């Protein structure tokens, strides 16, 4: 019987960890191992992990000897994994009971990475179901459409996918421990390149509950980046898409423009930086951005407060 390894990177997650692990223990698919890797949490997370390990034979609790970050923490989990397949769940999220069963069934049916829908929970616990939007149902999707997949969290997110451990081990696919942004995307892109497949399988079942990051989670420490890192991520997507899509360069240029526009929008409104610092940061990735344009954007930001 196929076995699935579930790697959970843990950091200061005592408020959400039990709900997360309970949802994994309660899976309809029983042949699993749950690998909890604690990255030197400052709260009670380590004790919670060890308590689960003592109560359940399929739970493995690991404590990093020192704080190494989310990428190295997940890599530590991969090294311990004994399953035929592997997935990654964030410690502040939880899953539906048939999360693993549906992912595995679709992997075996279509012989490619399956990607499920999810439910987004914001800071006041408002819920928004999200599913791949083209058909509204399910379909095999070419990686030539990688930019659209990326825009809908169907490429960059790890937690709505299932990966084949044979490919991960054969080609030593790992998280880049030198990245603070885009490490999930790099892992997915490397996996798809090594597996030499054109398609993924997107289906609409809302099996994963994704919660807005708090300031105390491992993921939030690495969720910040800059425009240069964002452009590098888009280049990775382009390198994947161009094999199957003659319009990939056009989509790449459009995505870069949108990314720059978004960074400018938020930087202009970021009170952590002075006006001089904001302008310097923007000019770092947009040389044609003028002082006049900056002042116009500042005026727009001020007007928003009175609308």
Coordinates of C-alpha atoms in Angstrom, one line a residue:
X1 CA 0.0 0.0 0.0
X2 CA 1.3 3.5 -0.9
X3 CA 2.6 5.5 2.0
X4 CA 2.5 9.3 2.2
X5 CA 4.9 11.4 4.2
X6 CA 3.6 14.8 5.5
X7 CA 6.2 17.3 6.5
X8 CA 5.1 20.1 8.8
X9 CA 7.6 22.9 9.5
X10 CA 6.9 24.3 13.0
X11 CA 7.9 27.6 14.5
X12 CA 6.0 29.3 17.4
X13 CA 2.8 27.5 16.4
X14 CA 1.4 26.4 19.7
X15 CA -1.9 28.2 19.1
X16 CA -2.6 26.4 15.8
X17 CA -0.5 23.2 15.9
X18 CA -3.0 20.9 17.5
X19 CA -5.7 21.7 15.0
X20 CA -3.3 21.1 12.2
X21 CA -1.9 17.8 13.5
X22 CA -5.4 16.5 14.5
X23 CA -6.6 17.1 10.9
X24 CA -3.6 15.0 9.6
X25 CA -4.2 12.2 12.1
X26 CA -7.9 12.1 11.2
X27 CA -7.2 11.3 7.5
X28 CA -9.3 8.7 5.7
X29 CA -6.0 7.5 4.2
X30 CA -4.3 5.8 7.1
X31 CA -0.9 4.7 5.8
X32 CA 0.9 8.0 6.6
X33 CA 3.8 9.4 8.5
X34 CA 3.5 12.9 10.0
X35 CA 6.9 14.5 10.4
X36 CA 6.9 17.5 12.7
X37 CA 10.1 19.5 12.4
X38 CA 10.4 22.2 15.1
X39 CA 12.8 25.0 14.2
X40 CA 13.7 26.1 17.8
X41 CA 10.4 27.5 18.7
X42 CA 10.3 29.9 21.6
X43 CA 6.8 28.7 22.8
X44 CA 5.4 25.3 23.7
X45 CA 5.5 23.9 20.1
X46 CA 8.3 21.4 20.8
X47 CA 6.4 19.9 23.8
X48 CA 3.2 19.6 21.7
X49 CA 5.1 17.8 18.9
X50 CA 6.7 15.3 21.4
X51 CA 3.3 14.7 23.0
X52 CA 1.9 13.7 19.6
X53 CA 4.9 11.5 18.9
X54 CA 4.3 9.6 22.2
X55 CA 0.7 9.0 21.5
X56 CA 0.7 8.1 17.8
X57 CA 3.0 5.6 16.1
X58 CA 3.0 7.5 12.8
X59 CA 4.1 10.8 14.2
X60 CA 7.8 11.8 14.2
X61 CA 8.9 14.8 16.1
X62 CA 12.3 16.4 15.2
X63 CA 14.0 19.4 16.9
X64 CA 16.5 21.4 14.9
X65 CA 19.6 21.9 17.0
X66 CA 19.5 25.6 16.0
X67 CA 17.2 27.9 14.1
X68 CA 17.8 27.3 10.4
X69 CA 14.7 28.7 8.6
X70 CA 11.8 27.2 6.7
X71 CA 13.7 25.8 3.7
X72 CA 16.3 23.9 5.8
X73 CA 13.5 22.7 8.2
X74 CA 11.6 21.2 5.3
X75 CA 14.8 19.6 3.9
X76 CA 15.3 18.0 7.3
X77 CA 11.8 16.6 7.0
X78 CA 12.5 15.2 3.5
X79 CA 15.6 13.4 4.8
X80 CA 13.5 11.6 7.4
X81 CA 10.7 10.8 5.0
X82 CA 10.0 7.1 4.1
X83 CA 6.9 7.5 2.1
X84 CA 6.2 6.8 -1.6
X85 CA 4.8 10.3 -1.9
X86 CA 5.3 13.5 0.1
X87 CA 3.3 16.7 0.8
X88 CA 3.9 19.8 2.9
X89 CA 1.4 21.3 5.3
X90 CA 1.9 24.6 7.2
X91 CA 1.6 24.5 10.9
X92 CA -1.1 27.3 11.1
X93 CA -3.3 25.5 8.5
X94 CA -5.5 22.4 8.5
X95 CA -7.0 20.0 6.0
X96 CA -10.2 18.1 5.2
X97 CA -10.4 14.4 6.2
X98 CA -10.0 13.2 2.6
X99 CA -7.2 15.6 1.7
X100 CA -4.6 12.9 1.2
X101 CA -7.0 10.3 -0.3
X102 CA -8.1 12.6 -3.1
X103 CA -4.6 13.8 -3.8
X104 CA -3.3 10.2 -4.0
X105 CA -6.2 8.9 -6.1
X106 CA -5.8 11.7 -8.6
X107 CA -2.0 11.3 -8.8
X108 CA -2.4 7.6 -9.6
X109 CA -5.2 8.3 -12.1
X110 CA -3.5 11.0 -14.1
X111 CA 0.2 10.1 -13.4
X112 CA 1.1 13.7 -12.6
X113 CA 1.1 16.2 -9.6
X114 CA -2.5 16.8 -8.5
X115 CA -3.5 20.3 -7.2
X116 CA -6.6 20.8 -5.1
X117 CA -8.7 23.8 -4.3
X118 CA -8.5 25.5 -0.9
X119 CA -10.4 27.8 1.5
X120 CA -8.7 31.0 2.4
X121 CA -9.2 32.3 6.0
X122 CA -8.3 35.9 6.7
X123 CA -7.4 37.5 10.1
X124 CA -11.0 37.7 11.2
X125 CA -11.8 34.2 10.0
X126 CA -13.8 35.2 6.9
X127 CA -13.7 32.3 4.4
X128 CA -13.2 32.4 0.7
X129 CA -13.2 29.2 -1.3
X130 CA -10.6 29.2 -4.1
X131 CA -10.5 26.9 -7.1
X132 CA -8.7 26.8 -10.4
X133 CA -10.8 29.2 -12.6
X134 CA -10.7 28.1 -16.2
X135 CA -13.2 25.3 -16.2
X136 CA -14.6 25.7 -12.7
X137 CA -14.2 22.0 -12.3
X138 CA -11.1 19.9 -13.0
X139 CA -8.7 19.4 -15.9
X140 CA -5.2 18.6 -16.9
X141 CA -3.4 21.9 -17.3
X142 CA -0.2 22.5 -19.4
X143 CA 2.8 24.0 -17.6
X144 CA 2.8 26.3 -20.6
X145 CA 0.1 28.1 -18.6
X146 CA 2.5 28.5 -15.7
X147 CA 1.9 32.2 -15.3
X148 CA -1.8 31.7 -14.8
X149 CA -1.2 28.8 -12.5
X150 CA 1.1 31.0 -10.5
X151 CA -1.4 33.8 -10.2
X152 CA -3.9 31.5 -8.6
X153 CA -1.6 29.8 -6.1
X154 CA -1.7 26.7 -8.2
X155 CA 2.0 26.8 -8.9
X156 CA 3.8 28.5 -6.1
X157 CA 1.9 27.0 -3.1
X158 CA 3.2 23.6 -1.9
X159 CA 0.4 22.6 0.4
X160 CA -2.2 21.8 -2.3
X161 CA 0.0 19.3 -4.1
X162 CA 1.4 15.8 -3.8
X163 CA 4.9 14.9 -5.0
X164 CA 6.5 11.6 -6.0
X165 CA 9.4 10.8 -3.6
X166 CA 11.2 8.7 -6.3
X167 CA 11.7 11.9 -8.4
X168 CA 12.7 13.9 -5.3
X169 CA 15.3 11.3 -4.3
X170 CA 16.6 10.4 -7.8
X171 CA 17.3 14.1 -8.6
X172 CA 17.9 15.4 -5.1
X173 CA 15.2 18.0 -5.3
X174 CA 15.5 20.2 -2.2
X175 CA 14.6 23.6 -1.0
X176 CA 17.2 26.3 -1.6
X177 CA 18.3 27.3 1.9
X178 CA 19.8 30.6 0.6
X179 CA 16.5 32.0 -0.5
X180 CA 14.2 34.0 1.7
X181 CA 11.5 34.4 -1.0
X182 CA 10.5 32.1 -3.8
X183 CA 11.8 28.9 -2.2
X184 CA 8.5 27.1 -2.7
X185 CA 8.3 28.1 -6.3
X186 CA 11.9 27.0 -7.0
X187 CA 11.1 23.6 -5.4
X188 CA 8.0 23.1 -7.6
X189 CA 9.8 24.2 -10.8
X190 CA 12.8 22.0 -10.2
X191 CA 10.5 19.1 -9.5
X192 CA 8.5 19.6 -12.7
X193 CA 11.6 20.0 -14.8
X194 CA 13.1 16.8 -13.4
X195 CA 9.8 14.8 -13.8
X196 CA 9.8 15.9 -17.5
X197 CA 6.0 16.3 -17.6
X198 CA 4.0 18.9 -19.4
X199 CA 0.8 18.7 -17.3
X200 CA -0.5 19.0 -13.8
X201 CA -4.0 18.0 -12.8
X202 CA -6.1 20.7 -11.2
X203 CA -9.3 19.8 -9.4
X204 CA -11.8 21.9 -7.5
X205 CA -12.3 20.1 -4.2
X206 CA -11.6 22.5 -1.4
X207 CA -9.4 20.2 0.7
X208 CA -7.0 22.6 2.3
X209 CA -7.6 25.5 4.8
X210 CA -5.1 28.2 4.3
X211 CA -5.0 30.8 7.1
X212 CA -3.5 34.3 6.8
X213 CA 0.0 34.4 8.3
X214 CA 0.5 35.7 11.7
X215 CA 3.6 37.4 12.9
X216 CA 4.6 34.3 14.9
X217 CA 4.7 31.6 12.2
X218 CA 7.7 30.3 10.6
X219 CA 6.4 31.2 7.2
X220 CA 5.8 34.9 8.0
X221 CA 9.5 35.4 8.7
X222 CA 10.2 34.5 5.1
X223 CA 7.2 36.0 3.4
X224 CA 8.9 39.3 2.8
X225 CA 11.1 40.1 -0.1
X226 CA 11.9 42.7 -2.8
X227 CA 11.2 43.3 -6.4
X228 CA 14.5 41.8 -7.6
X229 CA 13.6 38.5 -5.9
X230 CA 10.1 38.6 -7.3
X231 CA 11.5 39.1 -10.9
X232 CA 13.8 36.1 -10.3
X233 CA 10.8 34.0 -9.4
X234 CA 9.0 35.2 -12.6
X235 CA 12.1 34.2 -14.6
X236 CA 11.8 30.7 -13.2
X237 CA 8.2 30.5 -14.2
X238 CA 9.1 31.7 -17.7
X239 CA 11.8 29.0 -18.1
X240 CA 9.2 26.4 -17.2
X241 CA 6.4 27.8 -19.5
X242 CA 8.5 28.6 -22.6
X243 CA 8.9 24.9 -23.3
X244 CA 5.2 24.6 -24.0
X245 CA 4.0 28.1 -24.8
X246 CA 5.2 30.4 -27.6
X247 CA 3.6 33.4 -25.9
X248 CA 5.6 32.9 -22.7
X249 CA 7.8 35.9 -23.2
X250 CA 4.8 38.2 -23.6
X251 CA 3.3 36.8 -20.5
X252 CA 6.6 37.2 -18.6
X253 CA 6.9 40.9 -19.6
X254 CA 3.3 41.5 -18.5
X255 CA 3.9 39.8 -15.2
X256 CA 7.1 41.8 -14.5
X257 CA 5.2 45.0 -15.2
X258 CA 2.4 44.0 -12.8
X259 CA 4.9 43.0 -10.1
X260 CA 6.7 46.3 -10.4
X261 CA 3.4 48.3 -10.2
X262 CA 2.4 46.3 -7.1
X263 CA 5.7 47.0 -5.4
X264 CA 5.5 50.7 -6.2
X265 CA 1.9 50.8 -4.9
X266 CA 2.8 49.3 -1.5
X267 CA 6.2 51.0 -1.1
X268 CA 4.6 54.4 -1.6
X269 CA 2.2 53.6 1.3
X270 CA 4.7 51.9 3.6
X271 CA 5.2 54.0 6.7
X272 CA 8.3 52.1 7.7
X273 CA 10.4 54.0 5.2
X274 CA 11.0 57.7 4.6
X275 CA 10.0 59.3 1.3
X276 CA 13.7 59.3 0.4
X277 CA 14.1 55.6 1.2
X278 CA 10.9 54.8 -0.7
X279 CA 12.1 56.6 -3.8
X280 CA 15.5 54.9 -3.6
X281 CA 14.0 51.5 -3.3
X282 CA 11.7 52.0 -6.3
X283 CA 14.5 53.4 -8.5
X284 CA 16.5 50.3 -7.6
X285 CA 14.2 48.2 -9.8
X286 CA 12.6 50.9 -12.0
X287 CA 15.2 53.3 -13.3
X288 CA 12.8 55.4 -15.3
X289 CA 10.7 56.2 -12.3
X290 CA 10.9 59.9 -11.8
X291 CA 10.5 62.2 -8.8
X292 CA 7.4 63.7 -10.4
X293 CA 5.8 60.3 -10.8
X294 CA 6.6 59.6 -7.1
X295 CA 4.9 62.8 -6.0
X296 CA 1.8 61.9 -8.1
X297 CA 1.7 58.5 -6.5
X298 CA 2.0 60.1 -3.1
X299 CA -0.9 62.4 -3.9
X300 CA -3.0 59.4 -4.9
X301 CA -2.2 57.7 -1.6
X302 CA -3.3 60.7 0.3
X303 CA -6.5 61.0 -1.6
X304 CA -7.4 57.4 -0.8
X305 CA -7.7 58.3 2.9
X306 CA -10.5 60.7 2.1
X307 CA -12.5 58.5 -0.3

